[in-house]
Coordinates of C-alpha atoms in Angstrom, one line a residue:
Chain A
X86 CA 17.8 5.3 8.8
X87 CA 17.7 8.2 6.3
X88 CA 17.4 5.6 3.5
X89 CA 14.5 4.0 5.2
X90 CA 12.8 7.3 5.6
X91 CA 13.2 8.2 2.0
X92 CA 12.1 4.9 0.6
X93 CA 9.1 4.9 2.9
X94 CA 8.0 8.3 1.5
X95 CA 8.6 7.0 -2.0
X96 CA 6.5 3.9 -1.3
X97 CA 3.6 6.3 -0.8
X98 CA 4.3 7.8 -4.3
X99 CA 4.4 4.4 -6.0
X100 CA 1.3 3.2 -4.1
X101 CA -0.8 6.1 -5.3
X102 CA 0.4 6.1 -9.0
X103 CA 0.0 2.3 -9.1
X104 CA -3.5 2.6 -7.6
X105 CA -4.5 5.2 -10.3
X106 CA -3.1 3.0 -13.1
X107 CA -4.9 -0.1 -11.7
X108 CA -8.1 1.8 -11.4
X109 CA -7.9 2.8 -15.1
X110 CA -7.4 -0.9 -16.0
X111 CA -10.3 -1.8 -13.7
X112 CA -12.6 0.6 -15.6
X113 CA -11.8 -1.3 -18.8
X114 CA -12.0 -4.8 -17.2
X115 CA -13.0 -5.4 -13.6
X116 CA -11.4 -4.9 -10.2
X117 CA -10.4 -8.6 -10.0
X118 CA -8.9 -8.8 -13.5
X119 CA -7.0 -5.6 -12.9
X120 CA -5.6 -7.1 -9.7
X121 CA -4.7 -10.3 -11.7
X122 CA -2.6 -8.2 -14.1
X123 CA -1.1 -6.3 -11.3
X124 CA 0.5 -9.5 -10.0
X125 CA 1.4 -10.9 -13.4
X126 CA 3.3 -7.8 -14.4
X127 CA 4.6 -7.4 -10.8
X128 CA 6.0 -10.9 -10.8
X129 CA 7.7 -10.6 -14.1
X130 CA 9.3 -7.3 -13.2
X131 CA 10.3 -8.5 -9.7
X132 CA 12.2 -11.4 -11.3
X133 CA 14.0 -9.0 -13.6
X134 CA 14.9 -6.8 -10.6
X135 CA 16.1 -9.8 -8.7
X136 CA 18.4 -10.7 -11.6
X137 CA 19.7 -7.1 -11.8
X138 CA 20.1 -6.2 -8.2
X139 CA 19.7 -9.4 -6.1
X140 CA 23.0 -11.3 -7.0
X141 CA 23.9 -11.6 -3.3
X142 CA 20.6 -13.3 -2.6
X143 CA 21.2 -16.1 -5.2
X144 CA 21.3 -19.0 -5.2
X145 CA 18.9 -19.8 -2.3
X146 CA 20.8 -22.0 0.1
X147 CA 17.9 -23.0 2.4
X148 CA 14.1 -22.8 2.4
X149 CA 12.1 -21.6 5.4
X150 CA 9.4 -24.0 6.6
X151 CA 7.7 -21.3 8.6
X152 CA 4.5 -21.0 6.6
X153 CA 3.6 -17.6 8.1
X154 CA 6.3 -15.6 6.4
X155 CA 4.8 -16.6 3.0
X156 CA 1.3 -15.1 3.7
X157 CA 2.1 -11.5 2.8
X158 CA 1.0 -12.0 -0.8
X159 CA -2.2 -13.6 0.3
X160 CA -3.0 -10.7 2.7
X161 CA -2.4 -8.2 -0.1
X162 CA -5.0 -10.0 -2.2
X163 CA -7.4 -9.9 0.8
X164 CA -6.8 -6.2 1.2
X165 CA -7.9 -5.6 -2.4
X166 CA -11.1 -7.7 -1.9
X167 CA -12.1 -6.0 1.3
X168 CA -11.3 -2.5 -0.1
X169 CA -13.4 -3.0 -3.2
X170 CA -16.2 -4.5 -1.2
X171 CA -16.2 -1.7 1.5
X172 CA -15.5 1.3 -0.7
X173 CA -18.9 1.6 -2.3
X174 CA -20.7 1.1 1.0
X175 CA -19.3 3.9 3.1
X176 CA -18.3 7.6 2.4
X177 CA -14.8 8.0 1.0
X178 CA -14.0 10.3 4.0
X179 CA -14.5 7.5 6.5
X180 CA -13.1 4.9 4.3
X181 CA -9.8 6.7 4.0
X182 CA -9.7 7.8 7.6
X183 CA -10.5 4.3 9.0
X184 CA -7.9 2.7 6.7
X185 CA -5.4 5.2 8.2
X186 CA -6.5 4.4 11.8
X187 CA -6.2 0.7 11.2
X188 CA -2.7 1.0 9.7
X189 CA -1.2 3.4 12.2
X190 CA -2.5 1.7 15.3
X191 CA -1.9 -1.8 14.1
X192 CA 1.6 -0.5 13.3
X193 CA 2.1 0.8 16.9
X194 CA 0.8 -2.5 18.3
X195 CA 3.1 -4.6 16.1
X196 CA 6.1 -2.3 17.0
X197 CA 5.3 -2.7 20.7
X198 CA 5.2 -6.5 20.4
X199 CA 8.5 -6.5 18.5
X200 CA 10.2 -4.2 21.0
X201 CA 8.5 -5.9 24.0
X202 CA 7.6 -2.5 25.3
X203 CA 4.7 -0.1 24.7
X204 CA 5.7 3.3 23.4
X205 CA 3.5 6.2 24.5
X206 CA 5.4 8.4 22.1
X207 CA 4.3 6.4 19.1
X208 CA 0.7 6.7 20.2
X209 CA 1.0 10.4 20.6
X210 CA 2.8 10.7 17.2
X211 CA 0.1 8.5 15.6
X212 CA -2.6 10.8 17.0
X213 CA -0.9 13.9 15.5
X214 CA -0.6 12.1 12.1
X215 CA -4.3 11.2 12.3
X216 CA -5.3 14.7 13.4
X217 CA -3.4 16.2 10.4
X218 CA -5.1 13.8 7.9
X219 CA -8.5 14.4 9.4
X220 CA -8.2 18.1 8.9
X221 CA -7.2 17.7 5.3
X222 CA -9.9 15.1 4.6
X223 CA -12.4 17.5 6.0
X224 CA -11.2 20.1 3.5
X225 CA -11.6 17.6 0.7
X226 CA -15.1 16.7 2.0
X227 CA -16.1 20.3 2.1
X228 CA -14.8 20.9 -1.5
X229 CA -16.7 17.9 -2.9
X230 CA -20.0 18.7 -1.3
Chain Q
X203 CA -20.0 -3.3 10.1
X204 CA -18.4 -1.9 7.0
X205 CA -16.7 0.8 9.1
X206 CA -15.1 -2.0 11.2
X207 CA -14.0 -3.8 8.0
X208 CA -12.2 -0.7 6.9
X209 CA -10.2 -0.6 10.1
X210 CA -9.4 -4.3 9.8
X211 CA -8.3 -3.7 6.3
X212 CA -5.9 -1.0 7.5
X213 CA -4.5 -3.3 10.2
X214 CA -4.0 -6.1 7.6
X215 CA -1.7 -3.7 5.7
X216 CA 0.4 -3.2 8.8
X217 CA 0.5 -7.0 9.5
X218 CA 1.5 -7.6 5.8
X219 CA 4.4 -5.3 6.0
X220 CA 5.6 -6.9 9.2
X221 CA 5.2 -10.5 7.7
X222 CA 7.0 -9.4 4.5
X223 CA 9.8 -8.2 6.8
X224 CA 10.1 -11.8 8.1
X225 CA 10.4 -13.0 4.5
X226 CA 13.0 -10.4 3.7
X227 CA 15.1 -11.4 6.8
X228 CA 15.2 -14.9 5.5
X229 CA 15.6 -14.5 1.7
X230 CA 16.7 -10.9 1.1
X231 CA 14.8 -7.8 -0.3
X232 CA 14.5 -8.9 -3.9
X233 CA 13.9 -12.6 -3.5
X234 CA 11.2 -11.7 -1.0
X235 CA 9.6 -9.4 -3.5
X236 CA 9.4 -12.2 -6.1
X237 CA 7.9 -14.6 -3.6
X238 CA 5.3 -12.1 -2.4
X239 CA 4.1 -11.5 -6.0
X240 CA 4.2 -15.2 -6.8
X241 CA 2.0 -16.1 -3.8
X242 CA -0.3 -13.2 -4.6
X243 CA -0.7 -14.3 -8.2
X244 CA -1.6 -17.8 -7.2
X245 CA -4.4 -16.5 -4.9
X246 CA -5.8 -14.0 -7.3
X247 CA -5.8 -16.6 -10.0
X248 CA -7.8 -19.1 -7.8
X249 CA -10.2 -16.3 -6.9
X250 CA -10.7 -15.2 -10.5
X251 CA -11.4 -18.9 -11.5
X252 CA -13.9 -19.3 -8.6
X253 CA -15.7 -16.1 -9.6
X254 CA -15.6 -17.2 -13.3
X255 CA -14.4 -13.8 -14.4
X256 CA -12.6 -13.2 -17.6
X257 CA -8.8 -13.2 -17.6
X258 CA -8.4 -11.3 -20.9
X259 CA -9.6 -7.8 -21.4
X260 CA -12.5 -7.4 -23.9
X261 CA -10.6 -5.0 -26.1
X262 CA -7.0 -4.4 -27.0
X263 CA -5.4 -2.1 -24.5
X264 CA -2.2 -0.1 -24.8
X265 CA 0.7 -1.4 -22.7
X266 CA 0.6 1.5 -20.2
X267 CA -2.7 0.2 -18.8
X268 CA -0.7 -2.6 -17.3
X269 CA 2.0 -0.6 -15.6
X270 CA 0.3 -0.5 -12.2
X271 CA 1.9 -3.9 -11.3
X272 CA 5.3 -2.6 -12.4
X273 CA 5.0 0.5 -10.2
X274 CA 3.7 -1.7 -7.4
X275 CA 7.0 -3.6 -7.3
X276 CA 8.6 -0.4 -6.2
X277 CA 6.2 -0.3 -3.2
X278 CA 7.1 -3.8 -2.1
X279 CA 10.9 -3.2 -2.6
X280 CA 10.8 0.1 -0.7
X281 CA 8.9 -1.4 2.3
X282 CA 11.2 -4.4 2.4
X283 CA 14.3 -2.1 2.4
X284 CA 12.9 0.1 5.2
X285 CA 11.7 -2.6 7.5
X286 CA 14.2 -3.4 10.2
X287 CA 15.8 0.1 10.3
X288 CA 12.6 1.9 11.3
X289 CA 9.3 0.6 12.9
X290 CA 6.1 -0.4 11.1
X291 CA 4.3 2.7 12.5
X292 CA 7.0 5.0 11.1
X293 CA 7.0 3.3 7.7
X294 CA 3.2 3.6 7.5
X295 CA 3.1 7.2 8.6
X296 CA 5.8 8.2 6.1
X297 CA 4.0 6.2 3.4
X298 CA 0.7 7.9 4.2
X299 CA 2.4 11.3 3.9
X300 CA 3.9 10.3 0.6
X301 CA 0.5 9.2 -0.6
X302 CA -1.1 12.4 0.5
X303 CA 1.5 14.6 -1.2
X304 CA 1.4 12.5 -4.4
X305 CA -2.4 12.8 -4.5
X306 CA -2.2 16.6 -4.0
X307 CA 0.3 16.9 -6.9
X308 CA -1.8 14.7 -9.2
X309 CA -5.0 16.6 -8.4
X310 CA -3.3 20.1 -8.6
X311 CA -1.9 19.5 -12.1
X312 CA -4.6 17.1 -13.3
X313 CA -2.0 14.4 -14.0
X314 CA -2.7 10.8 -15.2
X315 CA -6.0 11.8 -16.7
X316 CA -7.4 12.9 -13.3
X317 CA -9.6 16.0 -13.1
X318 CA -7.8 19.2 -11.9
X319 CA -8.4 20.3 -8.3
X320 CA -6.2 23.1 -7.2
X321 CA -4.2 22.8 -4.0
X322 CA -5.9 24.4 -1.0
X323 CA -3.2 26.1 1.2
X324 CA -5.2 25.3 4.3
X325 CA -4.0 21.7 3.9
X326 CA -0.5 22.8 4.9
X327 CA -1.7 23.0 8.5
X328 CA -2.8 19.4 8.4
X329 CA 0.4 18.3 6.7
X330 CA 2.3 20.2 9.4
X331 CA 0.5 18.1 12.1
X332 CA 1.4 14.9 10.1
X333 CA 5.0 15.9 10.0
X334 CA 5.2 16.6 13.7
X335 CA 3.5 13.2 14.3
X336 CA 6.1 11.4 12.1
X337 CA 9.0 13.1 13.9
X338 CA 7.5 12.0 17.3
X339 CA 7.0 8.4 16.1
X340 CA 10.6 8.1 14.6
X341 CA 12.3 9.7 17.6
X342 CA 10.3 7.7 20.2

């Protein structure tokens, strides 16, 4: 569990640094072209990583015919589209906060479905997380106005 | 309408991590990461074609402009490793904390060409609430 906690924190670090890098590329090209290179470079590197670290996963012995499990990559492209369409239309404060709300509460709902039970603790925890981020976003908002 | 789209966008991120977990269960962390990028590339290529946008940058850019995708592989691998041992809500709450701390550090030191914005100590209160929330989520 400790490993899962550490890598999840790290995923926040890589997410932000990648976002900054992609935004720089988008300034020179466009949001879409930058996303395209994000996947080109990502695919190449993930193949290298598979070769280096994924020996136990190769060769593939069977292929899943459950189409749903392949849709993660499609969704990630959708997320980029929606984000770049919505971001210029609403204040950053609400954009960030609503993205957090959507993530946390969809996360709680999915966890409930997986565990076949609804966790009140997760909702309370989620509200605390949201409260903390709201406070900090309000500080940012004040500083920028 | 746009406000609702932002919430939907957030919930898509949660669904995506869950779906990628299913892929990881079947193929393993690293093979799943390759498949996710492959599928994503197909769709962004189709979209770019439909939009008629250029694939090549107008000017020659140094290689570090293209590192976003490489760093992004880390995000997918990390999520795929975590899923299964902790819940989606815990992964997301921890990731949001990681994002927040990273942004604070980047702003404070003006890293990666971003304008400097010094850390406001009042934010520690907010981060404290976030931490309590994460502990509650993980232990419930």
